[in-house]
Amino acid sequence: YGQNKCSMKTETNLVEQAQRDILKYIANNTDSRDLPKENDLAEILGVSRVVVREALSRLRALGFIETRRKKGSTIVTPDIFGVMKTIVSSGLLDRDTLRDLYQWRLMLELGMADFIFANKTEEQMARLESIVAHEDQYKQEEAMAKTEEEREAAAQKVIDLDIQFHSTLYEMTGNKSLMDFQHTLRHLFTVFFHKVEKDFHDRTTISHVDLYNLLRSGTADTFRMAMQLHLRPQLINMESALDNTQVK
């Protein structure tokens, strides 16, 4: 058993080294998008074809290469958040990782004020105006609901509009990678919003209407300070939200 374990560890190390060597090969041969065939790569790297095949499989999973039948492996620009999206959506993240990702999201929202003010458009502002108007409508419906079913339906619409509001803010930065990141973590909005106390919006000192008005007539600095107050209840309630999730 000890020899088998040592053999497996050695093979894993070889695959990891081959993976690194293939990435170095790619970096040093930027003129071509095509990788050598497996046999040729094995000879270049000085390892077996089995090791090369496993290394290529890992790089393919990470989005560095594509393999087409009869055409071999081709180098592609990796989708930075492609693999991350699969991992985040798996439901297998532990409590600490979820906390880190959610805090990351809050940090980004606190830091993107200057980019929003530099790149916002009238079309985006009009969209935000519509969102806050409908949000107010559904909050009233939630408050006046006669049944629990009606209240839950209105509350869900408020949550959906909250997601739309913050998603639009990411879009207003003009940064595609940031938008991709927000889309990747979008499910965390619903995970956490469903878990916080029901009067979250009542305890938020800065509403979406306030944020919208600051985007219209304020400055990046005032908007940044307002976002800090707006997001504070989510930060305070984060641990209790995590307590109620399925992760350990």
XYZ file of C-alpha atoms in Angstrom:
248
model
C 0.000 0.000 0.000
C 2.870 2.336 0.895
C 4.510 1.823 -2.504
C 1.206 2.423 -4.317
C 0.630 5.616 -2.325
C 4.132 6.844 -3.131
C 3.637 5.983 -6.807
C 0.343 7.924 -6.944
C 1.957 10.929 -5.286
C 4.842 10.842 -7.760
C 2.472 10.660 -10.724
C 0.444 13.586 -9.345
C 3.597 15.635 -8.971
C 4.589 14.796 -12.552
C 1.178 15.894 -13.851
C 1.360 19.169 -11.915
C 4.852 19.822 -13.215
C 3.759 18.966 -16.758
C 0.841 21.368 -16.387
C 3.221 24.159 -15.383
C 5.616 23.268 -18.201
C 2.816 23.363 -20.783
C 1.821 26.830 -19.561
C 5.451 27.924 -19.898
C 5.515 26.470 -23.412
C 2.387 28.459 -24.264
C 3.934 31.665 -22.860
C 7.127 31.125 -24.881
C 5.376 30.250 -28.151
C 2.812 32.996 -28.646
C 3.072 32.923 -32.449
C 0.928 29.798 -32.700
C -2.401 28.985 -31.078
C -1.972 25.265 -31.712
C -0.267 22.943 -29.257
C 1.934 20.050 -30.441
C 0.340 16.609 -30.469
C 0.441 14.570 -27.268
C 3.371 12.431 -28.426
C 5.387 15.497 -29.360
C 4.552 17.267 -26.095
C 5.572 14.179 -24.133
C 8.926 14.199 -25.920
C 9.403 17.947 -25.400
C 8.605 17.719 -21.685
C 10.349 14.410 -21.084
C 7.334 12.669 -19.558
C 4.947 9.923 -20.597
C 1.967 10.497 -22.871
C -0.325 9.524 -19.972
C 1.055 12.381 -17.878
C 0.678 14.831 -20.758
C -2.901 13.726 -21.383
C -3.837 14.280 -17.730
C -2.103 17.681 -17.669
C -3.956 18.722 -20.831
C -7.228 17.522 -19.307
C -6.684 19.768 -16.293
C -5.807 22.761 -18.463
C -8.891 22.094 -20.562
C -11.048 22.131 -17.412
C -9.502 25.477 -16.459
C -10.346 26.920 -19.870
C -6.797 27.340 -21.215
C -7.192 24.989 -24.165
C -9.833 23.529 -26.441
C -9.533 20.120 -28.037
C -11.351 19.356 -31.263
C -11.494 16.046 -32.999
C -8.821 15.669 -35.678
C -7.579 19.210 -34.972
C -5.755 18.679 -31.687
C -5.473 21.168 -28.819
C -5.766 24.898 -29.378
C -4.845 27.661 -26.935
C -7.783 29.905 -25.994
C -8.247 32.910 -23.744
C -9.611 31.496 -20.480
C -12.916 32.713 -19.106
C -11.682 33.999 -15.751
C -14.982 33.429 -14.013
C -16.124 30.360 -15.957
C -14.640 27.796 -13.589
C -15.437 29.994 -10.612
C -19.095 30.134 -11.645
C -19.283 26.343 -11.693
C -17.687 26.127 -8.256
C -19.872 28.835 -6.730
C -23.044 27.274 -8.165
C -22.152 23.794 -6.915
C -23.461 24.395 -3.398
C -20.316 22.751 -2.035
C -18.622 25.857 -0.650
C -17.961 25.874 3.073
C -18.935 28.642 5.482
C -15.553 30.405 5.433
C -15.443 30.518 1.634
C -18.999 31.841 1.418
C -18.126 34.527 3.953
C -15.017 35.521 1.994
C -16.929 35.743 -1.282
C -19.740 37.767 0.227
C -17.297 40.157 1.899
C -15.492 40.452 -1.431
C -18.725 41.495 -3.064
C -19.329 44.154 -0.388
C -15.768 45.465 -0.779
C -16.255 45.832 -4.533
C -19.518 47.726 -4.153
C -17.898 50.112 -1.687
C -14.980 50.753 -4.024
C -16.609 51.255 -7.412
C -18.172 54.709 -6.899
C -15.604 56.600 -9.018
C -16.046 54.205 -11.936
C -19.840 54.466 -11.752
C -19.744 58.271 -11.878
C -17.241 58.211 -14.744
C -19.220 55.802 -16.926
C -22.929 56.065 -16.030
C -25.373 56.695 -18.881
C -28.843 58.207 -19.022
C -30.267 54.854 -20.121
C -28.874 53.216 -16.985
C -30.121 56.044 -14.790
C -33.593 55.678 -16.299
C -33.471 51.961 -15.530
C -32.570 52.671 -11.898
C -35.402 55.190 -11.670
C -37.852 52.536 -12.855
C -36.456 49.991 -10.398
C -36.822 52.240 -7.349
C -40.354 53.235 -8.414
C -41.474 49.618 -8.692
C -39.646 48.726 -5.493
C -41.674 51.301 -3.574
C -44.850 49.894 -5.121
C -44.105 46.323 -4.025
C -43.066 47.432 -0.539
C -46.507 48.995 -0.173
C -48.115 45.802 -1.456
C -46.095 43.807 1.061
C -47.197 46.070 3.911
C -50.874 45.895 2.857
C -50.931 42.163 2.055
C -53.883 40.319 3.587
C -52.404 36.831 3.354
C -48.970 35.346 3.954
C -48.882 34.190 0.331
C -49.453 37.747 -0.924
C -46.830 39.094 1.452
C -44.249 36.523 0.322
C -44.970 37.268 -3.353
C -44.482 41.010 -2.844
C -41.357 40.436 -0.733
C -39.838 38.281 -3.487
C -40.447 41.060 -6.021
C -38.642 43.502 -3.710
C -35.692 41.091 -3.509
C -35.633 40.696 -7.309
C -35.600 44.473 -7.745
C -32.821 44.801 -5.181
C -30.729 42.393 -7.249
C -31.544 44.381 -10.409
C -30.525 47.628 -8.720
C -27.127 46.354 -7.613
C -26.559 44.505 -10.902
C -27.116 47.795 -12.728
C -24.510 49.476 -10.515
C -21.963 46.861 -11.593
C -22.921 47.448 -15.218
C -22.471 51.208 -14.770
C -18.780 50.724 -13.940
C -18.189 49.740 -17.576
C -15.906 46.923 -16.402
C -16.842 43.636 -18.108
C -14.833 41.467 -15.709
C -16.558 43.104 -12.766
C -19.939 42.445 -14.375
C -18.978 38.809 -14.961
C -17.921 38.518 -11.333
C -21.219 39.951 -10.133
C -23.131 37.544 -12.369
C -21.094 34.660 -10.985
C -21.950 35.591 -7.415
C -25.541 36.584 -8.129
C -26.940 33.547 -6.318
C -25.311 34.831 -3.125
C -27.710 37.765 -3.237
C -30.672 35.450 -2.868
C -28.945 33.193 -0.340
C -28.273 36.092 1.976
C -31.321 38.234 1.298
C -33.622 35.346 2.128
C -31.835 34.774 5.420
C -31.602 38.294 6.860
C -34.314 39.652 9.120
C -37.536 40.544 7.355
C -37.342 44.232 8.268
C -33.945 44.650 6.571
C -35.118 47.506 4.356
C -36.735 49.320 7.273
C -33.417 49.253 9.140
C -31.394 50.451 6.158
C -30.625 54.119 6.785
C -29.837 54.734 3.101
C -32.387 53.424 0.608
C -32.112 52.791 -3.118
C -34.007 56.042 -3.671
C -31.302 57.882 -1.716
C -28.581 56.198 -3.767
C -30.362 57.064 -6.996
C -30.678 60.726 -5.979
C -26.969 60.855 -5.111
C -26.138 59.389 -8.508
C -28.186 62.196 -10.040
C -26.859 65.132 -8.068
C -24.145 63.959 -5.665
C -20.470 63.104 -5.978
C -18.499 59.870 -5.998
C -17.402 60.567 -2.410
C -20.921 61.130 -1.068
C -22.175 58.086 -2.971
C -19.375 55.956 -1.498
C -20.279 57.006 2.044
C -23.960 56.350 1.352
C -23.151 52.866 0.026
C -21.277 52.116 3.225
C -24.396 52.913 5.256
C -26.643 51.071 2.806
C -24.587 47.864 2.985
C -23.927 47.962 6.725
C -27.041 45.908 7.698
C -25.918 43.146 5.320
C -22.493 43.075 6.927
C -24.015 42.997 10.425
C -26.425 40.187 9.500
C -23.894 38.137 7.554
C -23.050 35.689 10.353
C -26.696 34.981 11.184
C -27.338 34.450 7.486
C -24.505 31.951 7.321
C -25.901 30.170 10.382
C -29.100 29.497 8.456
C -27.508 28.213 5.260
C -26.871 24.558 4.525
C -23.094 24.919 4.635
C -21.027 24.023 7.693
